[in-house]
Coordinates of C-alpha atoms in Angstrom, one line a residue:
Chain A
M41 CA 37.1 31.2 -4.6
A42 CA 39.9 28.2 -4.1
K43 CA 37.8 27.3 -1.2
A44 CA 34.1 27.4 -3.6
F45 CA 36.2 24.9 -5.5
K46 CA 37.4 22.4 -2.8
H47 CA 33.7 21.6 -2.0
K48 CA 32.6 21.4 -5.6
K49 CA 34.7 18.4 -5.5
R50 CA 33.6 17.1 -2.6
T51 CA 29.8 16.5 -2.9
K52 CA 29.2 15.6 0.9
P53 CA 31.9 17.3 2.6
N54 CA 30.0 16.9 6.1
H55 CA 30.2 13.2 6.4
S56 CA 32.4 12.0 9.0
G57 CA 33.9 9.0 8.7
V58 CA 32.8 7.7 12.1
G59 CA 28.9 8.7 11.0
D60 CA 29.4 6.9 8.0
F61 CA 30.5 3.9 10.1
F62 CA 27.3 3.9 12.4
S63 CA 25.3 4.1 9.5
I64 CA 26.7 1.4 7.6
F65 CA 26.8 -0.9 10.8
F66 CA 22.8 0.8 11.0
L67 CA 21.9 -0.8 7.6
I68 CA 23.7 -3.9 7.9
L69 CA 22.3 -5.0 11.2
M70 CA 18.4 -3.8 10.0
G71 CA 18.9 -4.9 6.6
S72 CA 19.8 -8.4 8.3
F73 CA 16.6 -8.1 11.0
M74 CA 14.8 -7.5 6.6
A75 CA 16.0 -10.4 5.4
L76 CA 16.8 -13.3 7.5
P77 CA 13.2 -14.1 7.9
L78 CA 12.6 -14.7 3.8
V79 CA 16.2 -16.3 3.9
L80 CA 14.9 -18.8 7.0
A81 CA 11.1 -19.0 5.2
I82 CA 13.4 -20.4 1.7
S83 CA 15.6 -22.3 4.3
N84 CA 12.7 -23.5 6.0
S85 CA 11.2 -24.5 2.7
L86 CA 14.3 -27.1 1.4
K87 CA 14.2 -28.9 4.9
P88 CA 13.0 -32.3 5.0
L89 CA 11.1 -33.6 7.8
E90 CA 13.5 -34.2 10.1
E91 CA 15.4 -31.4 9.9
L92 CA 12.0 -29.1 10.5
F93 CA 12.0 -30.7 14.0
I94 CA 14.7 -31.0 15.6
F95 CA 15.9 -29.7 18.5
P96 CA 17.7 -27.1 18.9
P97 CA 16.2 -26.0 15.7
R98 CA 19.0 -24.9 12.7
F99 CA 18.9 -21.8 11.0
F100 CA 19.9 -23.4 7.8
V101 CA 19.4 -26.2 5.4
R102 CA 21.7 -29.3 6.2
N103 CA 20.4 -31.6 3.1
P104 CA 18.3 -29.2 1.0
T105 CA 15.1 -31.2 -0.5
L106 CA 12.3 -30.2 -2.9
D107 CA 9.8 -32.7 -1.1
N108 CA 8.0 -29.7 0.5
F109 CA 6.9 -28.2 -2.9
H110 CA 6.3 -32.1 -4.5
D111 CA 3.7 -32.2 -1.1
V112 CA 2.4 -28.8 -2.0
F113 CA 1.7 -30.1 -5.7
V114 CA 0.1 -33.2 -4.2
L115 CA -2.1 -32.0 -1.5
M116 CA -3.4 -29.3 -3.7
S117 CA -4.3 -32.2 -6.8
Q118 CA -6.3 -33.9 -4.2
S119 CA -8.4 -31.3 -3.9
W120 CA -11.6 -31.9 -6.2
V121 CA -10.7 -28.9 -8.1
P122 CA -7.4 -29.3 -10.3
F123 CA -4.4 -27.0 -9.1
S124 CA -4.0 -25.4 -12.5
R125 CA -7.5 -24.0 -12.1
Y126 CA -6.3 -22.0 -9.3
I127 CA -3.4 -20.6 -11.0
F128 CA -5.3 -20.0 -13.9
N129 CA -8.0 -18.2 -12.0
T130 CA -4.9 -15.7 -10.1
V131 CA -3.4 -14.9 -13.5
F132 CA -6.4 -14.2 -15.4
I133 CA -7.7 -12.4 -12.4
T134 CA -4.1 -10.7 -11.7
I135 CA -3.3 -9.8 -16.2
V136 CA -6.8 -8.9 -16.6
G137 CA -7.2 -6.3 -13.2
T138 CA -3.8 -5.0 -14.1
L139 CA -3.9 -4.6 -17.9
G140 CA -6.9 -3.0 -17.5
H141 CA -5.8 -0.4 -14.3
L142 CA -3.3 0.5 -16.1
F143 CA -5.2 1.4 -19.3
V144 CA -8.5 3.4 -17.4
A145 CA -6.4 5.1 -15.1
S146 CA -3.8 6.3 -17.5
L147 CA -6.6 7.9 -19.5
C148 CA -8.4 9.7 -16.5
A149 CA -5.2 10.6 -15.6
Y150 CA -3.9 11.6 -18.8
A151 CA -6.9 14.0 -19.2
L152 CA -6.7 15.7 -15.5
A153 CA -3.0 16.4 -16.0
K154 CA -3.4 17.9 -19.7
H155 CA -7.0 19.1 -20.0
K156 CA -8.1 22.6 -18.2
F157 CA -11.7 21.8 -17.5
P158 CA -14.3 22.8 -14.9
G159 CA -13.7 20.2 -11.9
R160 CA -10.7 18.8 -12.6
N161 CA -9.3 20.4 -9.3
V162 CA -12.2 18.3 -7.6
I163 CA -12.1 15.5 -8.5
F164 CA -8.2 15.1 -8.1
W165 CA -8.8 16.2 -4.9
I166 CA -11.6 13.2 -4.1
I167 CA -8.9 10.9 -5.3
V168 CA -6.5 12.0 -3.3
T169 CA -8.5 11.6 0.2
A170 CA -9.7 8.0 -1.5
L171 CA -6.1 7.0 -1.1
M172 CA -6.8 6.6 2.4
F173 CA -9.9 4.0 2.0
S174 CA -8.9 0.8 3.0
T175 CA -10.6 -1.5 1.5
Q176 CA -12.0 -2.6 5.0
V177 CA -14.0 0.5 5.2
T178 CA -15.9 -0.1 2.0
A179 CA -16.4 -3.9 2.3
I180 CA -19.5 -4.3 3.5
P181 CA -21.5 -2.4 0.8
N182 CA -19.0 -3.1 -2.1
Y183 CA -20.5 -6.5 -1.3
L184 CA -24.0 -5.2 -0.9
I185 CA -23.4 -3.3 -4.6
M186 CA -22.3 -6.8 -5.9
T187 CA -25.2 -8.6 -4.8
K188 CA -27.0 -6.0 -6.9
I189 CA -25.4 -5.9 -9.5
G190 CA -25.4 -9.7 -10.1
W191 CA -21.4 -9.7 -10.0
L192 CA -21.5 -12.2 -6.7
D193 CA -19.2 -15.3 -7.1
K194 CA -17.9 -14.1 -10.1
Y195 CA -14.6 -12.7 -11.8
L196 CA -15.8 -8.9 -12.0
S197 CA -16.0 -8.7 -8.6
L198 CA -12.1 -9.4 -8.0
I199 CA -11.2 -7.5 -11.3
V200 CA -13.3 -4.0 -11.5
P201 CA -12.9 -2.4 -8.0
A202 CA -9.3 -3.0 -8.8
I203 CA -9.1 -1.3 -11.6
A204 CA -10.6 2.2 -10.3
K205 CA -8.3 1.7 -7.9
P206 CA -6.8 5.7 -6.7
L207 CA -3.2 4.6 -6.4
G208 CA -2.5 3.7 -9.6
L209 CA -4.1 6.9 -11.1
F210 CA -2.6 9.6 -8.8
L211 CA 0.9 8.0 -10.2
M212 CA 0.1 8.0 -13.4
K213 CA -1.3 11.5 -13.1
Q214 CA 1.9 12.9 -10.4
F215 CA 3.8 11.4 -13.8
M216 CA 2.1 12.7 -16.8
E217 CA 1.7 16.3 -15.1
Q218 CA 5.7 16.3 -16.7
I219 CA 5.0 15.7 -20.1
P220 CA 5.7 18.9 -21.9
D221 CA 2.9 20.8 -23.3
S222 CA 4.5 21.5 -26.6
L223 CA 4.9 18.2 -27.4
L224 CA 0.8 16.9 -27.1
E225 CA 0.5 20.4 -28.8
A226 CA 2.7 19.7 -31.9
A227 CA 1.1 16.0 -32.4
R228 CA -3.1 18.3 -31.8
I229 CA -1.3 20.5 -34.8
D230 CA -0.7 17.5 -37.3
G231 CA -4.1 16.9 -36.3
A232 CA -3.7 13.7 -34.1
R233 CA -7.3 13.3 -32.6
E234 CA -6.8 12.8 -28.4
V235 CA -7.4 9.8 -28.0
T236 CA -4.3 9.1 -30.7
V237 CA -2.0 11.6 -28.8
F238 CA -2.8 10.0 -25.5
W239 CA -1.9 6.7 -26.9
K240 CA 1.4 7.3 -29.1
I241 CA 2.4 10.8 -27.5
A242 CA 1.5 10.3 -23.9
M243 CA 2.0 7.0 -23.2
P244 CA 5.3 5.7 -24.4
Q245 CA 6.6 9.3 -22.2
V246 CA 5.7 7.2 -19.4
K247 CA 6.9 3.8 -19.3
P248 CA 8.4 4.1 -15.9
A249 CA 5.1 4.6 -14.4
W250 CA 3.5 1.9 -16.4
L251 CA 5.6 -0.5 -14.5
T252 CA 5.3 0.9 -11.3
L253 CA 1.5 0.9 -11.4
I254 CA 1.8 -2.3 -12.3
I255 CA 4.0 -3.7 -9.7
F256 CA 1.1 -2.3 -7.2
C257 CA -1.3 -3.9 -8.9
F258 CA 0.0 -6.8 -9.7
Q259 CA 1.0 -7.5 -6.0
D260 CA -2.3 -6.7 -4.7
L261 CA -3.8 -9.2 -6.9
W262 CA -1.8 -11.8 -6.4
N263 CA -1.9 -11.9 -3.0
L264 CA -6.0 -11.2 -3.4
Q265 CA -7.9 -14.1 -1.6
G266 CA -11.7 -12.5 -2.1
S267 CA -13.3 -15.1 -0.6
N268 CA -15.7 -12.7 0.1
Y269 CA -17.2 -12.3 -2.9
I270 CA -16.2 -15.9 -4.7
F271 CA -18.2 -19.0 -3.3
S272 CA -17.2 -21.8 -6.4
E273 CA -14.6 -23.5 -5.6
E274 CA -13.6 -23.8 -9.5
L275 CA -13.2 -19.5 -9.4
K276 CA -11.1 -18.9 -6.2
T277 CA -7.7 -17.9 -6.1
L278 CA -4.1 -19.1 -5.7
P279 CA -3.6 -17.4 -2.1
Y280 CA -6.8 -18.9 -1.1
A281 CA -6.5 -22.5 -2.0
L282 CA -2.8 -22.4 -0.7
S283 CA -3.6 -20.5 2.5
Q284 CA -6.3 -23.9 3.2
I285 CA -2.5 -25.7 3.7
S286 CA -1.4 -23.4 5.6
A287 CA -3.7 -23.1 7.7
A288 CA -3.5 -26.8 8.8
G289 CA -0.4 -25.7 10.8
I290 CA 2.3 -27.9 12.6
S291 CA 1.5 -30.8 10.4
R292 CA 2.7 -29.2 7.2
A293 CA 5.1 -26.5 7.9
G294 CA 7.2 -28.1 5.3
A295 CA 4.3 -27.2 3.3
T296 CA 3.6 -23.5 4.4
S297 CA 7.2 -22.8 3.7
A298 CA 6.8 -24.2 0.2
V299 CA 3.7 -21.9 -0.4
A300 CA 5.4 -18.9 0.8
V301 CA 8.4 -19.3 -1.2
I302 CA 6.5 -19.9 -4.4
M303 CA 4.2 -16.9 -3.6
M304 CA 7.0 -14.3 -2.4
A305 CA 8.6 -15.3 -5.8
V306 CA 7.1 -13.7 -8.1
P307 CA 6.2 -10.9 -7.1
I308 CA 10.0 -10.2 -5.7
I309 CA 11.2 -11.1 -9.3
I310 CA 8.8 -8.9 -10.8
F311 CA 10.0 -6.0 -8.8
V312 CA 13.9 -7.0 -9.1
I313 CA 13.2 -6.8 -13.4
S314 CA 11.1 -3.4 -12.3
Q315 CA 13.3 -1.3 -9.6
S316 CA 15.1 1.4 -11.6
N317 CA 12.0 2.6 -13.3
I318 CA 9.7 2.3 -9.9
I319 CA 12.3 4.7 -8.1
E320 CA 12.2 7.2 -11.0
T321 CA 8.3 7.2 -10.8
M322 CA 8.2 7.2 -7.3
A323 CA 10.5 10.3 -7.3
S324 CA 6.9 12.4 -8.7
S325 CA 4.8 10.9 -6.2
G326 CA 5.0 13.5 -3.9
I327 CA 1.8 15.4 -2.9
K328 CA 1.3 18.9 -3.1
E329 CA -0.6 20.7 0.3
Chain B
M66 CA -26.6 57.8 -25.2
N67 CA -23.9 57.6 -27.2
E68 CA -22.0 56.7 -24.5
N69 CA -24.8 54.5 -23.6
E70 CA -24.7 52.8 -27.0
K71 CA -21.1 51.8 -27.3
F72 CA -21.2 51.0 -23.9
M73 CA -24.6 48.2 -24.7
A74 CA -22.4 47.2 -27.7
K75 CA -18.8 46.4 -25.5
L76 CA -21.5 44.0 -23.1
L77 CA -22.8 42.2 -25.8
A78 CA -19.7 41.6 -27.4
Y79 CA -17.9 40.7 -24.4
M80 CA -20.9 38.5 -23.5
K81 CA -20.9 37.1 -27.2
N82 CA -17.1 36.3 -26.4
K83 CA -17.7 34.7 -22.9
R84 CA -20.3 32.1 -24.8
S85 CA -18.7 31.3 -27.5
N86 CA -15.8 30.6 -24.9
L87 CA -17.9 28.6 -22.7
F88 CA -19.0 26.7 -25.8
R89 CA -15.6 26.1 -26.9
E90 CA -15.0 25.0 -23.5
I91 CA -17.6 22.5 -22.9
R92 CA -16.7 21.1 -26.6
K93 CA -13.1 20.7 -25.9
N94 CA -13.8 19.2 -22.7
K95 CA -16.3 16.9 -23.9
I96 CA -13.1 15.1 -25.1
S97 CA -11.6 15.2 -21.1
Y98 CA -14.8 14.1 -19.7
L99 CA -15.3 11.3 -21.8
L100 CA -11.4 10.5 -21.1
I101 CA -12.0 10.5 -17.0
A102 CA -15.5 8.5 -17.7
P103 CA -14.6 5.5 -17.5
Y104 CA -12.8 5.2 -14.3
C105 CA -14.8 8.1 -12.5
I106 CA -17.9 5.8 -13.3
L107 CA -16.0 2.5 -11.7
F108 CA -14.4 5.0 -9.3
I109 CA -17.8 6.4 -7.4
L110 CA -19.7 2.9 -8.0
F111 CA -16.7 1.4 -6.0
Y112 CA -14.9 4.2 -3.5
L113 CA -17.5 6.8 -3.6
V114 CA -20.8 5.1 -3.3
P115 CA -19.6 2.0 -0.4
V116 CA -18.3 5.4 1.8
C117 CA -21.5 7.1 1.4
M118 CA -23.5 3.7 2.1
S119 CA -21.2 3.2 4.6
I120 CA -21.7 6.3 6.3
G121 CA -26.1 5.4 6.0
L122 CA -26.1 1.8 7.0
S123 CA -24.1 3.1 10.1
F124 CA -27.3 4.5 11.6
T125 CA -29.4 1.6 10.7
Y126 CA -29.9 -2.2 12.3
F127 CA -29.5 -4.2 8.6
N128 CA -28.7 -7.7 9.0
I129 CA -28.9 -8.5 5.0
L130 CA -32.2 -10.9 5.2
E131 CA -34.7 -7.3 6.9
P132 CA -34.9 -4.2 5.5
A133 CA -32.5 -1.7 7.2
R134 CA -34.4 0.1 9.8
F135 CA -33.4 3.4 11.3
V136 CA -31.9 3.8 14.2
G137 CA -30.2 6.9 14.7
W138 CA -27.3 7.2 16.8
K139 CA -28.2 3.4 18.3
N140 CA -24.9 2.0 16.9
Y141 CA -22.3 4.3 17.8
V142 CA -23.4 5.0 21.9
D143 CA -23.8 1.1 21.5
L144 CA -19.9 1.4 20.3
F145 CA -18.7 3.2 23.0
F146 CA -20.8 2.6 25.9
A147 CA -21.8 -1.2 25.8
D148 CA -19.1 -2.8 23.7
E149 CA -16.0 -3.2 25.8
V150 CA -14.4 -5.5 23.6
F151 CA -14.6 -2.5 20.9
L152 CA -12.9 0.1 23.5
K153 CA -10.6 -3.2 23.5
A154 CA -10.1 -3.1 19.8
V155 CA -9.6 1.1 20.0
K156 CA -6.9 0.7 22.5
N157 CA -4.6 -2.3 20.6
T158 CA -5.3 -0.2 17.1
F159 CA -4.1 2.8 18.9
L160 CA -1.5 1.0 20.2
F161 CA -0.3 -0.4 17.2
A162 CA -0.8 2.3 15.1
I163 CA 1.1 4.8 17.0
I164 CA 4.3 2.8 17.7
T165 CA 4.4 1.3 14.0
G166 CA 3.1 3.7 12.3
P167 CA 5.3 6.5 12.9
I168 CA 8.7 4.3 13.7
G169 CA 8.1 2.5 10.4
Y170 CA 7.3 5.7 8.9
F171 CA 10.8 7.5 10.4
L172 CA 12.7 4.3 10.1
A173 CA 11.7 3.7 6.4
L174 CA 13.1 7.4 5.9
F175 CA 16.2 6.9 8.2
I176 CA 16.9 3.9 5.9
A177 CA 16.0 5.0 2.6
W178 CA 18.5 8.0 3.6
M179 CA 21.4 6.2 4.4
I180 CA 20.7 3.7 1.9
N181 CA 20.8 7.1 -0.8
D182 CA 24.7 8.0 0.9
I183 CA 25.9 4.6 -0.7
K184 CA 28.0 4.7 -3.5
N185 CA 27.8 1.4 -5.7
S186 CA 24.4 1.7 -7.6
K187 CA 24.1 -2.4 -7.2
I188 CA 25.0 -2.3 -3.5
R189 CA 22.3 0.3 -3.5
A190 CA 19.8 -1.6 -5.8
F191 CA 20.5 -4.6 -3.2
M192 CA 19.6 -3.0 -0.5
T193 CA 16.5 -1.5 -1.6
L194 CA 15.3 -4.9 -2.5
I195 CA 16.0 -6.3 1.0
F196 CA 14.2 -3.7 2.5
Y197 CA 10.6 -3.7 0.3
A198 CA 11.3 -7.6 0.2
P199 CA 9.1 -8.2 3.0
T200 CA 6.4 -5.8 1.8
I201 CA 5.5 -7.2 -1.6
S202 CA 6.4 -10.9 -0.4
G203 CA 2.4 -11.6 0.2
Q204 CA 2.0 -14.1 3.0
A205 CA 6.2 -14.5 3.8
Y206 CA 4.8 -13.1 7.4
I207 CA 4.0 -16.5 8.2
V208 CA 7.0 -17.4 8.8
W209 CA 6.9 -15.5 12.3
K210 CA 4.8 -18.3 12.9
Y211 CA 7.6 -20.4 13.2
I212 CA 9.8 -18.5 14.6
F213 CA 8.2 -17.7 17.4
S214 CA 6.2 -21.3 17.8
S215 CA 5.4 -22.3 21.0
D216 CA 6.9 -25.6 20.8
T217 CA 10.5 -26.4 21.3
Y218 CA 10.8 -26.6 17.0
G219 CA 10.3 -23.2 17.1
M220 CA 13.5 -20.5 16.6
A221 CA 12.7 -18.4 19.5
N222 CA 11.8 -21.7 22.5
G223 CA 15.0 -23.6 20.3
W224 CA 17.5 -21.3 21.1
L225 CA 16.1 -19.8 25.1
M226 CA 16.3 -23.3 25.6
K227 CA 19.8 -24.3 24.3
W228 CA 20.9 -21.3 25.7
G229 CA 19.6 -22.3 29.3
L230 CA 17.4 -18.5 29.2
T231 CA 14.3 -21.0 29.6
F232 CA 13.5 -24.1 30.6
Q233 CA 9.7 -24.5 29.0
P234 CA 8.9 -23.3 25.8
I235 CA 7.4 -19.6 26.0
L236 CA 3.7 -19.8 24.4
W237 CA 4.5 -16.7 22.8
F238 CA 1.0 -16.6 20.5
E239 CA -1.7 -17.4 23.8
D240 CA 0.1 -15.4 26.4
E241 CA -0.8 -11.6 26.3
K242 CA 2.6 -10.6 27.5
F243 CA 4.2 -11.4 24.5
I244 CA 1.1 -10.8 22.0
A245 CA 1.2 -7.6 21.5
P246 CA 5.3 -7.0 21.3
I247 CA 5.9 -9.4 18.6
L248 CA 3.1 -8.6 16.3
I249 CA 4.9 -4.7 16.5
I250 CA 7.9 -6.5 15.6
V251 CA 6.2 -8.2 12.5
V252 CA 4.6 -5.1 11.9
L253 CA 7.3 -3.1 11.6
W254 CA 8.7 -5.8 9.5
M255 CA 6.5 -5.8 7.0
S256 CA 6.1 -2.1 7.0
M257 CA 9.0 -0.6 5.2
G258 CA 6.0 -0.2 2.2
T259 CA 5.1 1.9 -0.5
G260 CA 6.7 5.1 1.9
F261 CA 10.0 3.5 1.8
L262 CA 10.4 3.9 -2.1
S263 CA 8.6 6.9 -2.6
F264 CA 11.5 8.3 0.2
I265 CA 14.1 6.8 -1.9
A266 CA 13.2 8.6 -5.0
G267 CA 12.4 11.6 -3.6
L268 CA 16.2 11.8 -2.0
Q269 CA 17.7 10.8 -5.4
N270 CA 15.7 13.4 -7.0
V271 CA 17.3 16.1 -4.3
D272 CA 18.7 18.7 -6.2
R273 CA 22.3 18.8 -6.2
S274 CA 23.1 22.3 -6.3
L275 CA 21.0 22.9 -2.9
Y276 CA 23.9 20.9 -0.9
E277 CA 26.7 23.0 -2.7
A278 CA 24.5 26.0 -1.4
G279 CA 24.1 24.5 2.1
Y280 CA 27.8 24.3 2.3
M281 CA 28.7 27.5 1.7
D282 CA 25.9 29.0 4.3
G283 CA 27.4 27.0 6.9
I284 CA 25.9 23.4 7.2
T285 CA 28.4 21.3 9.3
N286 CA 27.2 18.0 9.6
R287 CA 25.1 14.8 7.8
F288 CA 21.7 16.4 10.2
Q289 CA 21.7 19.6 9.6
E290 CA 21.5 18.9 6.0
L291 CA 19.2 16.3 6.5
W292 CA 16.9 19.4 8.0
Y293 CA 17.3 22.3 6.0
I294 CA 18.3 20.9 2.6
T295 CA 16.9 17.0 2.1
L296 CA 13.7 17.1 3.8
P297 CA 12.0 19.9 2.7
A298 CA 13.2 19.5 -1.0
M299 CA 11.5 16.2 -0.5
K300 CA 8.0 17.6 1.2
E301 CA 6.2 15.9 -1.5
Q302 CA 7.5 12.4 -0.6
L303 CA 7.0 12.9 3.0
M304 CA 3.3 13.4 2.5
F305 CA 3.1 10.1 0.1
G306 CA 4.7 8.1 2.6
A307 CA 2.5 9.5 5.4
V308 CA -1.0 8.9 3.8
M309 CA 0.2 5.3 2.7
T310 CA 1.7 4.6 6.3
I311 CA -1.5 5.6 8.1
T312 CA -4.2 3.5 5.7
S313 CA -1.8 1.0 6.7
S314 CA -1.3 1.3 9.8
F315 CA -5.0 1.9 11.2
A316 CA -5.9 -1.0 8.6
I317 CA -3.6 -3.9 10.3
H318 CA -5.5 -7.4 10.9
D319 CA -4.4 -9.7 8.4
Q320 CA -1.3 -10.1 9.8
L321 CA -2.5 -10.0 13.4
A322 CA -5.0 -12.7 12.4
A323 CA -2.7 -15.0 10.6
L324 CA -0.3 -15.2 13.5
A325 CA -2.0 -15.0 16.7
G326 CA -5.3 -15.9 15.5
F327 CA -8.7 -14.8 15.1
P328 CA -10.3 -13.5 17.7
S329 CA -7.0 -13.9 19.5
V330 CA -6.1 -14.5 23.4
N331 CA -8.5 -12.5 25.4
Y332 CA -8.6 -9.9 21.9
A333 CA -5.1 -9.6 22.7
A334 CA -4.1 -8.6 18.8
H335 CA -8.0 -8.0 18.3
T336 CA -8.0 -4.1 16.3
V337 CA -10.9 -2.2 14.9
V338 CA -10.6 -3.7 11.7
S339 CA -10.8 -7.3 13.3
H340 CA -13.6 -6.0 14.8
L341 CA -15.4 -4.6 11.5
I342 CA -15.0 -8.3 10.2
D343 CA -16.3 -9.9 13.4
Y344 CA -19.3 -7.8 12.7
G345 CA -19.5 -7.9 9.1
T346 CA -18.9 -11.7 7.6
V347 CA -19.5 -13.2 11.0
R348 CA -22.6 -11.7 12.6
F349 CA -23.5 -10.2 9.7
E350 CA -24.4 -7.2 11.9
M351 CA -24.1 -4.6 8.8
G352 CA -24.8 -1.5 10.8
Y353 CA -23.1 -1.8 13.7
A354 CA -20.2 -2.6 10.8
S355 CA -20.5 0.7 8.9
A356 CA -20.8 2.3 12.0
I357 CA -17.2 0.9 12.7
A358 CA -15.8 1.2 9.4
T359 CA -17.0 5.2 8.9
L360 CA -15.4 6.0 12.9
L361 CA -12.1 4.0 10.8
F362 CA -12.6 6.5 8.1
M363 CA -13.1 9.3 9.9
V364 CA -9.6 8.6 12.3
M365 CA -7.5 8.2 9.3
I366 CA -9.0 11.5 7.9
L367 CA -8.0 13.4 11.4
C368 CA -4.7 11.6 11.8
N369 CA -4.0 12.6 8.0
K370 CA -4.6 16.2 8.3
L371 CA -2.5 16.2 12.1
V372 CA 0.2 15.0 9.9
Q373 CA -0.2 17.3 7.3
S374 CA 0.0 20.4 10.1
L375 CA 3.1 18.6 11.0
L376 CA 4.6 18.2 8.2
R377 CA 4.2 22.2 7.3
K378 CA 6.8 23.0 9.9
V379 CA 9.6 20.4 8.6
G380 CA 13.3 22.4 7.7
K381 CA 11.8 25.5 10.1

């Protein structure tokens, strides 16, 4: 009895100090490997030209400057489509796509998780398999389909396929399953319509899942180049425009780093804001056999 | 006779009941089908139909301008017997997938496990961010181009020369010896991904009382604890992580193309997806490209089945 009590006090009695030391050492080692390239990208984006091309190269910036960011804007303003247009395109595609995905996928996830109807298991099985469809596998037929329905060179060609991404539906469904049935039943007895139950009762219960879905979808669309489907310069996305700067190579080393920093800042900030919610959602992300 | 009538009446009542059940079911399900309709229509149009089309097109010669012409197994035969670059791409893909897939997966699991042991929640959140940041930072992998730049201004060359380990800059991305190892490092750096978050979450959700019970049963060190308690309790997250890792490690291309060039020197960084993009968007041989896509898809499904059966052995 006394022994049991003692164990209860210490949650992890089997962890030796040596083991703790090694795991912290390993974490710091791996953590540096993960973090240093990003730190270098930020440091490089602040380096003036003479610091980018010195021998031997320095890791940290000595005289930080915002010239590189300034260069990006100058370079972009030289193109015949204003820079703000690329920003608008990407922001528009990202917001509409993410919200559309959130709504449509949640609707379907709700029915799959909370309604018993013939075919639901088959549908869910297909969607789990579809987690493995990489975009490259479907790229060519998708191009043909876009041509057929006349969506080529339109925002729709980038937004609509993102709305049907299987990952978001999958996460939503796993999370919706945890909503107690009694909660929904109570609303139904009060005479609420199914859409109302979904929107007013179910959706507020799964807020953490929204945030996760938003960050995944956001990150995909934010980095979408979409050059396969979009030909008009005024419809092209920000990553595409910025990749043109990087493509110029060594002569624009500073501007390239500035571009990388601009592109990575937004998803990282969103991740930091919603981190705890994301982790909560991922806890229910498992695939049952 | 009486008995027979009784039975018939019963049967009729049963059928009526069943029928009304069915009707009720259908009426009730109308809403369900309505709710799933928007997603399912889009999903069928942009995911299911394309995969089926891809399989269909793989048996044709199709260049978009002319109508597709049925050629049977020719594309597949050509791929394996007449396309040396494809074989090289397959070799590269398997090299990348086999090294980065399992290593990335276990590294992510291992690190998630160690991060989970950190008591301070602020530090835990910070470490999670550090390991996940490269995955969400878009095209930040371009910084590796600077680290392994082929002139003296690149980090790697600069330091090697400063320390006198080499006297002239090494052409990292032009030398076949170096291309694959460097790219493997970069891919590992980026591959923590979705699996990692799923593992962190799975670890946090393991029922604490399981550990207590485990200590009673004589679990003596942290590895036993991991194998017998933690991993079996988060099997579903392990599965999800595996699916994500398989999908991404077989579809490696963007990072490689950005760093080593497309096509790369002597096709050293040419993967199956590179080959697919080459035929699909550069040469417009859609039938041939579809055959590549179909093979890729099949291999991913097979791998997934394999991993699924391996994961069943966890904790046994």
